[in-house]
CSV table of C-alpha atoms in Angstrom, one decimal:
chain,number,residue,atom,x,y,z
A,107,UNK,CA,-9.1,-5.8,-80.8
A,108,UNK,CA,-12.8,-6.0,-80.2
A,109,UNK,CA,-14.1,-3.8,-77.4
A,110,UNK,CA,-16.1,-6.7,-75.8
A,111,UNK,CA,-13.0,-8.9,-75.8
A,112,UNK,CA,-10.9,-6.2,-74.1
A,113,UNK,CA,-13.7,-5.7,-71.5
A,114,UNK,CA,-13.7,-9.4,-70.6
A,115,UNK,CA,-10.0,-9.5,-70.5
A,116,UNK,CA,-10.1,-6.7,-67.9
A,117,UNK,CA,-12.6,-8.6,-65.8
A,118,UNK,CA,-10.5,-11.7,-66.1
A,119,UNK,CA,-7.4,-9.8,-65.0
A,120,UNK,CA,-9.3,-8.4,-62.0
A,121,UNK,CA,-10.4,-11.9,-61.0
A,122,UNK,CA,-6.8,-13.2,-61.1
A,123,UNK,CA,-5.7,-10.2,-59.0
A,124,UNK,CA,-8.4,-11.0,-56.4
A,125,UNK,CA,-7.3,-14.7,-56.3
A,126,UNK,CA,-3.6,-13.7,-55.8
A,127,UNK,CA,-4.0,-10.8,-53.4
A,128,UNK,CA,-4.3,-12.8,-50.1
A,129,UNK,CA,-1.0,-14.6,-50.9
A,130,UNK,CA,1.0,-11.5,-51.4
A,131,UNK,CA,3.6,-11.0,-48.7
A,132,UNK,CA,2.2,-8.6,-46.2
A,133,UNK,CA,-1.3,-9.5,-47.0
A,134,UNK,CA,-1.0,-13.3,-46.3
A,135,UNK,CA,-1.7,-13.0,-42.6
A,136,UNK,CA,-5.0,-12.8,-40.8
A,137,UNK,CA,-4.8,-9.0,-40.5
A,138,UNK,CA,-4.1,-8.6,-44.2
A,139,UNK,CA,-6.8,-10.9,-45.3
A,140,UNK,CA,-9.3,-9.3,-42.9
A,141,UNK,CA,-8.4,-5.9,-44.4
A,142,UNK,CA,-8.9,-7.2,-47.9
A,143,UNK,CA,-12.3,-8.6,-46.8
A,144,UNK,CA,-13.3,-5.2,-45.5
A,145,UNK,CA,-12.2,-3.6,-48.7
A,146,UNK,CA,-14.3,-6.0,-50.7
A,147,UNK,CA,-17.4,-5.3,-48.7
A,148,UNK,CA,-16.8,-1.5,-48.9
A,149,UNK,CA,-16.2,-1.8,-52.7
A,150,UNK,CA,-19.6,-3.4,-53.3
A,151,UNK,CA,-21.3,-0.8,-51.0
A,152,UNK,CA,-19.6,2.0,-52.8
A,153,UNK,CA,-20.4,0.7,-56.3
A,154,UNK,CA,-24.1,0.5,-55.2
A,155,UNK,CA,-23.9,4.1,-54.2
A,156,UNK,CA,-22.3,5.0,-57.4
A,157,UNK,CA,-25.4,3.6,-59.2
A,158,UNK,CA,-27.5,5.9,-57.2
A,159,UNK,CA,-25.4,9.2,-57.1
A,160,UNK,CA,-22.9,9.0,-59.9
A,161,UNK,CA,-25.1,7.4,-62.5
A,162,UNK,CA,-28.6,8.6,-61.6
A,163,UNK,CA,-27.8,11.8,-59.7
A,164,UNK,CA,-29.6,10.9,-56.5
A,165,UNK,CA,-27.8,12.2,-53.5
A,166,UNK,CA,-28.8,9.9,-50.6
A,167,UNK,CA,-28.0,10.5,-46.9
A,168,UNK,CA,-29.6,7.2,-45.9
A,169,UNK,CA,-28.0,4.5,-48.2
A,170,UNK,CA,-26.9,2.6,-45.1
A,171,UNK,CA,-30.5,1.7,-44.4
A,172,UNK,CA,-30.4,-1.0,-47.2
A,173,UNK,CA,-26.9,-2.1,-46.2
A,174,UNK,CA,-28.0,-2.5,-42.6
A,175,UNK,CA,-31.3,-4.1,-43.3
A,176,UNK,CA,-29.6,-6.5,-45.6
A,177,UNK,CA,-27.1,-7.3,-42.9
A,178,UNK,CA,-29.9,-8.0,-40.4
A,179,UNK,CA,-31.7,-10.3,-42.8
A,180,UNK,CA,-28.5,-12.2,-43.3
A,181,UNK,CA,-27.6,-12.5,-39.6
A,182,UNK,CA,-31.1,-13.8,-38.9
A,183,UNK,CA,-30.6,-16.4,-41.7
A,184,UNK,CA,-27.3,-17.3,-40.2
A,185,UNK,CA,-29.0,-17.9,-36.8
A,186,UNK,CA,-31.6,-20.1,-38.5
A,187,UNK,CA,-28.8,-22.1,-40.1
A,188,UNK,CA,-27.2,-22.4,-36.6
A,189,UNK,CA,-30.6,-23.8,-35.5
A,190,UNK,CA,-30.5,-26.5,-38.1
A,191,UNK,CA,-31.8,-25.0,-41.4
A,192,UNK,CA,-29.8,-26.8,-44.1
A,193,UNK,CA,-28.7,-23.8,-46.2
A,194,UNK,CA,-25.0,-23.5,-47.1
A,195,UNK,CA,-23.5,-20.5,-45.5
A,196,UNK,CA,-22.0,-19.0,-48.7
A,197,UNK,CA,-25.6,-18.3,-49.9
A,198,UNK,CA,-26.3,-16.1,-46.8
A,199,UNK,CA,-25.5,-12.8,-48.7
A,200,UNK,CA,-28.4,-13.5,-51.0
A,201,UNK,CA,-30.7,-12.9,-48.1
A,202,UNK,CA,-29.2,-9.4,-47.8
A,203,UNK,CA,-29.7,-8.7,-51.5
A,204,UNK,CA,-33.4,-9.8,-51.3
A,205,UNK,CA,-34.0,-7.6,-48.2
A,206,UNK,CA,-32.2,-4.7,-49.8
A,207,UNK,CA,-34.3,-5.0,-52.9
A,208,UNK,CA,-37.6,-5.3,-50.9
A,209,UNK,CA,-36.9,-2.3,-48.8
A,210,UNK,CA,-35.5,-0.4,-51.7
A,211,UNK,CA,-38.7,-0.9,-53.6
A,212,UNK,CA,-40.8,0.0,-50.4
A,213,UNK,CA,-39.0,3.2,-49.6
A,214,UNK,CA,-38.1,4.0,-53.2
A,215,UNK,CA,-41.8,4.1,-54.2
A,216,UNK,CA,-42.1,7.2,-52.0
A,217,UNK,CA,-38.6,8.8,-52.1
A,218,UNK,CA,-37.9,8.7,-55.9
A,219,UNK,CA,-41.0,10.8,-56.7
A,220,UNK,CA,-38.8,13.8,-56.1
A,221,UNK,CA,-35.1,14.4,-57.0
A,222,UNK,CA,-32.4,16.9,-55.9
A,223,UNK,CA,-32.5,18.5,-52.5
A,224,UNK,CA,-35.9,17.1,-51.6
A,225,UNK,CA,-34.8,13.5,-52.3
A,226,UNK,CA,-31.7,14.1,-50.2
A,227,UNK,CA,-33.7,15.3,-47.2
A,228,UNK,CA,-36.3,12.5,-47.5
A,229,UNK,CA,-33.5,10.0,-47.6
A,230,UNK,CA,-32.0,11.6,-44.4
A,231,UNK,CA,-35.4,11.3,-42.7
A,232,UNK,CA,-35.8,7.6,-43.7
A,233,UNK,CA,-32.3,6.9,-42.4
A,234,UNK,CA,-33.0,8.5,-39.0
A,235,UNK,CA,-36.4,6.7,-38.9
A,236,UNK,CA,-34.9,3.2,-39.5
A,237,UNK,CA,-32.0,3.9,-37.1
A,238,UNK,CA,-34.4,4.8,-34.3
A,239,UNK,CA,-36.5,1.8,-35.1
A,240,UNK,CA,-33.5,-0.5,-34.9
A,241,UNK,CA,-32.7,0.9,-31.4
A,242,UNK,CA,-36.2,0.2,-30.3
A,243,UNK,CA,-36.9,-3.2,-31.8
A,244,UNK,CA,-34.4,-5.1,-29.6
A,245,UNK,CA,-36.0,-8.5,-30.5
A,246,UNK,CA,-35.1,-8.0,-34.1
A,247,UNK,CA,-31.9,-5.9,-34.0
A,248,UNK,CA,-30.4,-6.4,-30.5
A,249,UNK,CA,-30.1,-2.7,-30.2
A,250,UNK,CA,-26.7,-1.1,-29.8
A,251,UNK,CA,-25.2,-4.4,-28.6
A,252,UNK,CA,-26.3,-6.1,-31.8
A,253,UNK,CA,-27.2,-9.7,-32.7
A,254,UNK,CA,-24.7,-12.4,-33.4
A,255,UNK,CA,-24.5,-15.7,-35.2
A,256,UNK,CA,-21.9,-18.4,-36.0
A,257,UNK,CA,-20.8,-18.7,-39.6
A,258,UNK,CA,-19.2,-22.1,-39.0
A,259,UNK,CA,-22.5,-23.9,-38.7
A,260,UNK,CA,-24.6,-25.5,-41.5
A,261,UNK,CA,-23.6,-27.6,-44.5
A,262,UNK,CA,-20.0,-27.3,-45.6
A,263,UNK,CA,-19.9,-27.5,-49.4
A,264,UNK,CA,-16.4,-28.0,-50.8
A,265,UNK,CA,-15.1,-28.1,-47.3
A,266,UNK,CA,-15.9,-24.5,-46.6
A,267,UNK,CA,-16.1,-24.2,-42.8
A,268,UNK,CA,-15.4,-20.4,-42.8
A,269,UNK,CA,-13.1,-20.9,-39.9
A,270,UNK,CA,-10.0,-19.5,-41.7
A,271,UNK,CA,-10.2,-15.9,-42.8
A,272,UNK,CA,-9.0,-16.9,-46.3
A,273,UNK,CA,-12.2,-18.8,-46.9
A,274,UNK,CA,-14.3,-15.8,-45.9
A,275,UNK,CA,-12.2,-13.5,-48.2
A,276,UNK,CA,-12.7,-15.7,-51.2
A,277,UNK,CA,-16.5,-15.8,-50.5
A,278,UNK,CA,-16.5,-12.0,-50.4
A,279,UNK,CA,-14.3,-11.8,-53.5
A,280,UNK,CA,-16.7,-14.1,-55.4
A,281,UNK,CA,-19.8,-12.1,-54.5
A,282,UNK,CA,-18.0,-8.8,-54.9
A,283,UNK,CA,-16.8,-9.7,-58.4
A,284,UNK,CA,-20.2,-11.0,-59.4
A,285,UNK,CA,-21.9,-7.8,-58.1
A,286,UNK,CA,-19.4,-5.6,-60.0
A,287,UNK,CA,-20.0,-7.5,-63.3
A,288,UNK,CA,-23.8,-7.3,-62.8
A,289,UNK,CA,-23.8,-3.6,-62.0
A,290,UNK,CA,-21.6,-2.8,-65.0
A,291,UNK,CA,-24.0,-4.9,-67.2
A,292,UNK,CA,-26.9,-3.0,-65.7
A,293,UNK,CA,-25.4,0.3,-66.8
A,294,UNK,CA,-25.2,-0.9,-70.4
A,295,UNK,CA,-28.9,-1.8,-70.5
A,296,UNK,CA,-31.4,0.8,-71.9
A,297,UNK,CA,-32.5,1.6,-68.3
A,298,UNK,CA,-28.9,2.0,-67.3
A,299,UNK,CA,-28.3,4.4,-70.2
A,300,UNK,CA,-31.4,6.4,-69.2
A,301,UNK,CA,-30.1,6.8,-65.7
A,302,UNK,CA,-27.5,9.1,-67.1
A,303,UNK,CA,-30.1,11.0,-69.2
A,304,UNK,CA,-32.4,11.4,-66.1
A,305,UNK,CA,-29.4,12.6,-64.1
A,306,UNK,CA,-28.3,15.2,-66.7
A,307,UNK,CA,-31.7,16.4,-68.1
A,308,UNK,CA,-34.9,14.8,-66.8
A,309,UNK,CA,-37.1,17.1,-68.8
A,310,UNK,CA,-35.6,15.9,-72.1
A,311,UNK,CA,-35.8,12.3,-71.0
A,312,UNK,CA,-39.5,12.8,-70.3
A,313,UNK,CA,-39.9,14.5,-73.6
A,314,UNK,CA,-38.7,11.5,-75.6
A,315,UNK,CA,-41.0,9.2,-73.7
A,316,UNK,CA,-39.2,8.0,-70.6
A,317,UNK,CA,-40.7,8.5,-67.1
A,318,UNK,CA,-37.9,10.0,-64.9
A,319,UNK,CA,-39.7,8.8,-61.8
A,320,UNK,CA,-39.8,5.2,-63.0
A,321,UNK,CA,-36.1,5.3,-64.1
A,322,UNK,CA,-35.1,6.7,-60.7
A,323,UNK,CA,-37.2,4.0,-58.9
A,324,UNK,CA,-35.6,1.2,-60.9
A,325,UNK,CA,-32.1,2.5,-60.3
A,326,UNK,CA,-32.8,3.1,-56.6
A,327,UNK,CA,-34.1,-0.5,-56.2
A,328,UNK,CA,-31.1,-2.0,-57.9
A,329,UNK,CA,-28.7,0.1,-55.8
A,330,UNK,CA,-30.5,-0.9,-52.6
A,331,UNK,CA,-30.3,-4.6,-53.7
A,332,UNK,CA,-26.5,-4.4,-54.0
A,333,UNK,CA,-26.2,-2.4,-50.8
A,334,UNK,CA,-28.1,-5.2,-49.1
A,335,UNK,CA,-25.7,-7.7,-50.6
A,336,UNK,CA,-22.8,-5.7,-49.1
A,337,UNK,CA,-24.6,-5.9,-45.8
A,338,UNK,CA,-24.9,-9.6,-46.1
A,339,UNK,CA,-21.2,-9.9,-46.7
A,340,UNK,CA,-20.7,-7.7,-43.6
A,341,UNK,CA,-22.7,-10.1,-41.5
A,342,UNK,CA,-20.8,-13.1,-42.9
A,343,UNK,CA,-17.5,-11.4,-42.2
A,344,UNK,CA,-18.1,-10.0,-38.7
A,345,UNK,CA,-20.8,-12.5,-37.4
A,346,UNK,CA,-22.5,-9.5,-35.7
A,347,UNK,CA,-24.8,-6.7,-36.8
A,348,UNK,CA,-25.7,-3.7,-34.6
A,349,UNK,CA,-27.8,-0.6,-35.0
A,350,UNK,CA,-24.8,1.4,-36.3
A,351,UNK,CA,-25.1,-0.6,-39.5
A,352,UNK,CA,-28.1,1.5,-40.5
A,353,UNK,CA,-26.7,4.7,-39.0
A,354,UNK,CA,-25.8,8.1,-40.5
A,355,UNK,CA,-22.1,7.4,-40.0
A,356,UNK,CA,-22.1,4.5,-42.4
A,357,UNK,CA,-24.1,6.5,-44.9
A,358,UNK,CA,-21.5,9.3,-44.6
A,359,UNK,CA,-18.7,6.8,-45.0
A,360,UNK,CA,-20.0,5.5,-48.4
A,361,UNK,CA,-20.5,9.1,-49.5
A,362,UNK,CA,-16.8,9.8,-48.7
A,363,UNK,CA,-15.8,6.7,-50.7
A,364,UNK,CA,-17.8,7.7,-53.7
A,365,UNK,CA,-16.5,11.3,-53.9
A,366,UNK,CA,-12.9,10.5,-53.0
A,367,UNK,CA,-12.7,7.8,-55.6
A,368,UNK,CA,-14.6,9.8,-58.3
A,369,UNK,CA,-18.3,9.9,-58.2
A,370,UNK,CA,-18.8,9.9,-61.9
A,371,UNK,CA,-16.5,6.9,-62.6
A,372,UNK,CA,-17.6,3.3,-62.0
A,373,UNK,CA,-14.2,2.1,-60.9
A,374,UNK,CA,-13.7,5.3,-58.9
A,375,UNK,CA,-16.0,3.9,-56.3
A,376,UNK,CA,-13.8,0.8,-55.9
A,377,UNK,CA,-10.7,3.0,-55.6
A,378,UNK,CA,-12.4,5.2,-53.0
A,379,UNK,CA,-13.5,2.2,-51.0
A,380,UNK,CA,-10.1,0.7,-51.0
A,381,UNK,CA,-8.4,4.0,-50.0
A,382,UNK,CA,-10.8,4.9,-47.2
A,383,UNK,CA,-10.8,1.4,-45.8
A,384,UNK,CA,-7.0,1.4,-45.8
A,385,UNK,CA,-6.8,4.8,-44.2
A,386,UNK,CA,-9.2,3.9,-41.5
A,387,UNK,CA,-7.3,0.8,-40.7
A,388,UNK,CA,-3.8,2.4,-40.8
A,389,UNK,CA,-4.4,5.8,-39.4
A,390,UNK,CA,-6.3,4.5,-36.4
A,391,UNK,CA,-3.2,2.6,-35.3
A,392,UNK,CA,-1.1,5.7,-35.2
A,393,UNK,CA,-3.4,8.5,-34.1
A,394,UNK,CA,-6.6,9.1,-32.2
A,395,UNK,CA,-7.3,12.0,-34.6
A,396,UNK,CA,-7.6,9.8,-37.6
A,397,UNK,CA,-11.2,11.0,-38.4
A,398,UNK,CA,-9.8,14.6,-38.6
A,399,UNK,CA,-7.3,13.5,-41.2
A,400,UNK,CA,-10.0,11.7,-43.2
A,401,UNK,CA,-12.1,14.9,-43.2
A,402,UNK,CA,-9.1,17.0,-44.3
A,403,UNK,CA,-8.3,14.5,-47.1
A,404,UNK,CA,-11.9,14.6,-48.3
A,405,UNK,CA,-11.9,18.4,-48.4
A,406,UNK,CA,-8.6,18.4,-50.3
A,407,UNK,CA,-10.0,16.0,-52.9
A,408,UNK,CA,-13.2,18.0,-53.4
A,409,UNK,CA,-11.3,21.3,-53.7
A,410,UNK,CA,-8.3,20.3,-55.8
A,411,UNK,CA,-9.4,17.1,-57.6
A,412,UNK,CA,-13.2,17.3,-58.2
A,413,UNK,CA,-13.0,14.2,-60.4
A,414,UNK,CA,-11.7,12.2,-57.5
A,415,UNK,CA,-8.6,9.9,-57.5
A,416,UNK,CA,-9.8,8.0,-60.6
A,417,UNK,CA,-10.2,11.3,-62.3
A,418,UNK,CA,-6.5,12.1,-61.5
A,419,UNK,CA,-5.6,8.8,-63.1
A,420,UNK,CA,-7.6,9.5,-66.2
A,421,UNK,CA,-6.2,13.0,-66.4
A,422,UNK,CA,-2.7,11.6,-67.0
A,423,UNK,CA,-3.7,9.2,-69.8
A,424,UNK,CA,-3.5,11.6,-72.7
A,425,UNK,CA,0.1,12.7,-71.8
A,426,UNK,CA,1.3,9.2,-70.9
A,427,UNK,CA,3.0,8.7,-74.3
A,428,UNK,CA,4.5,12.2,-74.7
A,429,UNK,CA,8.1,12.9,-74.2
A,430,UNK,CA,7.2,15.6,-71.7
A,431,UNK,CA,5.6,13.1,-69.4
A,432,UNK,CA,9.1,12.6,-67.9
A,433,UNK,CA,9.2,16.3,-67.2
A,434,UNK,CA,5.9,16.0,-65.4
A,435,UNK,CA,7.2,13.2,-63.2
A,436,UNK,CA,10.4,15.2,-62.4
A,437,UNK,CA,8.3,18.2,-61.5
A,438,UNK,CA,6.2,16.0,-59.2
A,439,UNK,CA,9.3,14.6,-57.5
A,440,UNK,CA,10.6,18.2,-56.9
A,441,UNK,CA,7.2,19.2,-55.4
A,442,UNK,CA,7.0,16.1,-53.3
A,443,UNK,CA,9.9,17.2,-51.0
A,444,UNK,CA,8.4,20.6,-49.9
A,445,UNK,CA,4.9,19.0,-49.8
A,446,UNK,CA,6.2,16.3,-47.4
A,447,UNK,CA,7.9,19.0,-45.2
A,448,UNK,CA,4.7,21.1,-45.1
A,449,UNK,CA,2.7,17.9,-44.2
A,450,UNK,CA,5.0,17.0,-41.4
A,451,UNK,CA,4.8,20.5,-39.9
A,452,UNK,CA,1.0,20.5,-40.1
A,453,UNK,CA,0.8,17.0,-38.6
A,454,UNK,CA,3.0,18.0,-35.6
A,455,UNK,CA,0.9,21.1,-34.9
A,456,UNK,CA,-2.4,19.0,-35.2
A,457,UNK,CA,-1.1,16.2,-33.0
A,458,UNK,CA,0.2,18.5,-30.3
A,459,UNK,CA,-3.0,20.5,-30.1
A,460,UNK,CA,-5.2,17.5,-30.3
A,461,UNK,CA,-3.3,15.7,-27.5
A,462,UNK,CA,-3.3,18.8,-25.2
A,463,UNK,CA,-7.0,19.4,-25.9
A,464,UNK,CA,-8.3,15.8,-25.5
A,465,UNK,CA,-5.7,14.0,-23.4
A,466,UNK,CA,-4.1,16.6,-21.0
A,467,UNK,CA,-3.6,13.9,-18.3
A,468,UNK,CA,-1.3,11.8,-20.5
A,469,UNK,CA,1.6,14.1,-20.2
A,470,UNK,CA,3.5,16.8,-22.0
A,471,UNK,CA,5.6,14.4,-24.1
A,472,UNK,CA,4.5,13.1,-27.5
A,473,UNK,CA,6.3,10.8,-29.9
A,474,UNK,CA,6.0,11.7,-33.5
A,475,UNK,CA,8.1,10.3,-36.4
A,476,UNK,CA,10.2,8.4,-34.0
A,477,UNK,CA,11.2,11.4,-32.0
A,478,UNK,CA,10.0,12.4,-28.4
A,479,UNK,CA,8.8,16.0,-28.4
A,480,UNK,CA,8.3,18.0,-25.1
A,481,UNK,CA,5.3,20.2,-25.8
A,482,UNK,CA,6.0,22.3,-22.7
A,483,UNK,CA,8.9,23.9,-24.5
A,484,UNK,CA,8.5,26.2,-27.5
A,485,UNK,CA,10.9,24.2,-29.8
A,486,UNK,CA,8.5,21.7,-31.2
A,487,UNK,CA,6.1,24.5,-32.0
A,488,UNK,CA,8.8,26.6,-33.7
A,489,UNK,CA,10.0,23.6,-35.7
A,490,UNK,CA,6.5,22.7,-36.8
A,491,UNK,CA,5.7,26.2,-37.9
A,492,UNK,CA,9.0,26.5,-39.8
A,493,UNK,CA,8.4,23.2,-41.6
A,494,UNK,CA,4.9,24.3,-42.6
A,495,UNK,CA,6.0,27.7,-43.7
A,496,UNK,CA,9.1,26.8,-45.7
A,497,UNK,CA,7.3,23.7,-47.1
A,498,UNK,CA,4.3,25.7,-48.3
A,499,UNK,CA,6.6,28.4,-49.8
A,500,UNK,CA,8.7,26.0,-51.8
A,501,UNK,CA,5.6,24.0,-52.8
A,502,UNK,CA,4.2,27.1,-54.3
A,503,UNK,CA,7.5,27.7,-56.2
A,504,UNK,CA,7.6,24.1,-57.4
A,505,UNK,CA,4.0,24.3,-58.5
A,506,UNK,CA,5.0,26.7,-61.2
A,507,UNK,CA,7.3,24.1,-62.7
A,508,UNK,CA,4.6,21.5,-62.5
A,509,UNK,CA,2.2,23.8,-64.4
A,510,UNK,CA,4.9,24.4,-67.0
A,511,UNK,CA,5.6,20.7,-67.5
A,512,UNK,CA,1.9,20.0,-67.8
A,513,UNK,CA,1.5,22.8,-70.4
A,514,UNK,CA,4.3,21.3,-72.5
A,515,UNK,CA,2.9,17.8,-72.2
A,516,UNK,CA,-0.5,19.0,-73.1
A,517,UNK,CA,0.8,20.7,-76.3
A,518,UNK,CA,2.7,17.5,-77.3
A,519,UNK,CA,-0.4,15.4,-76.7
A,520,UNK,CA,-2.6,17.8,-78.7
A,521,UNK,CA,0.0,17.9,-81.5
A,522,UNK,CA,0.3,14.1,-81.6
A,523,UNK,CA,-3.5,13.7,-81.8
A,524,UNK,CA,-3.6,16.3,-84.6
A,525,UNK,CA,-0.9,14.4,-86.5
A,526,UNK,CA,-2.6,11.1,-86.0
A,527,UNK,CA,-5.9,12.4,-87.3
A,528,UNK,CA,-4.2,13.9,-90.3
A,529,UNK,CA,-2.4,10.6,-91.1
A,530,UNK,CA,-5.7,8.7,-90.7
A,531,UNK,CA,-7.4,11.1,-93.1
């Protein structure tokens, strides 16, 4: 089958999944659809950061600047629509994209003259500068309290009042899908191809006649435009934008998404955005230490899966059709039990210590895994240490079987490839 046909079939399948998701049991309520909307916004933002870091090699600590300024431009357009400007509300995110492109070109003309550590530090300075400005310019930003608007005003094409969350989700899904297609298309243009060349070897790119500064500037501007689009979707979804939208916390969040999903993989950014958004929404309901768990998860991915979650998926593709793949799955299942025990022990220790350190007035009892634990006695501590120690020991023992199963699967995959090449010859 033609490569282009397969590519468009993949996009069509993704579109059908987006259409069906808000009707899946468990996601068909307001909370589920709101969570899907947040994931869509985060995916567009993470994909824009992937253009910058994964494809062009520009590590930015201030990418939220373009997200936030796009959100402010959109919220002000929404307020104008509330005042009577006859613009359909679904077009509001375009104001964010225009603002992101404008400020991307403005700041990018200065920041992209350098790369590497210097660019990262300049981006950090720009981020802090804009954040401070948003806290000062209350008339424009509303400061820390933010500025609000009503998404239900204005013309209602096709009956879209944006009252139900389902309508908001489909608007976000439409713009998110369009943004993903456009970013993927950009990467297949000559400039998009040169982004990879400038990332890997800017001297060689300059030698063959391409200006690395110009390539970085174009990529930076395009990434800022789509970050602004994500900010516009944020304004449409929440109907409020505050100074934190341009803050370092949001820039750090998109960095986590890119690395956890797989910074060098286009769809890794989507996977990272979905994972982080889901973890933020789910962990915060169960523990006040959810940011600690996110940090530990990020460290674990960087240390043990440098290619990110999407890299782990791609790593299994060559062995998927081998007979030894079943052995790999069995080895994973055996390792899952001690890994779960070690994780439970570590969670108990962390929760007990975090509760005693930050909430000593709540009491000595804590409820974990459906069990009430009295932290004034030594038994919860002993049980947690035992779970962690035994789990870690048997996880180490089972890792030997995992490595052996992988070695066998690798040999079969290599042998199958050799036989296939010989048959083709």
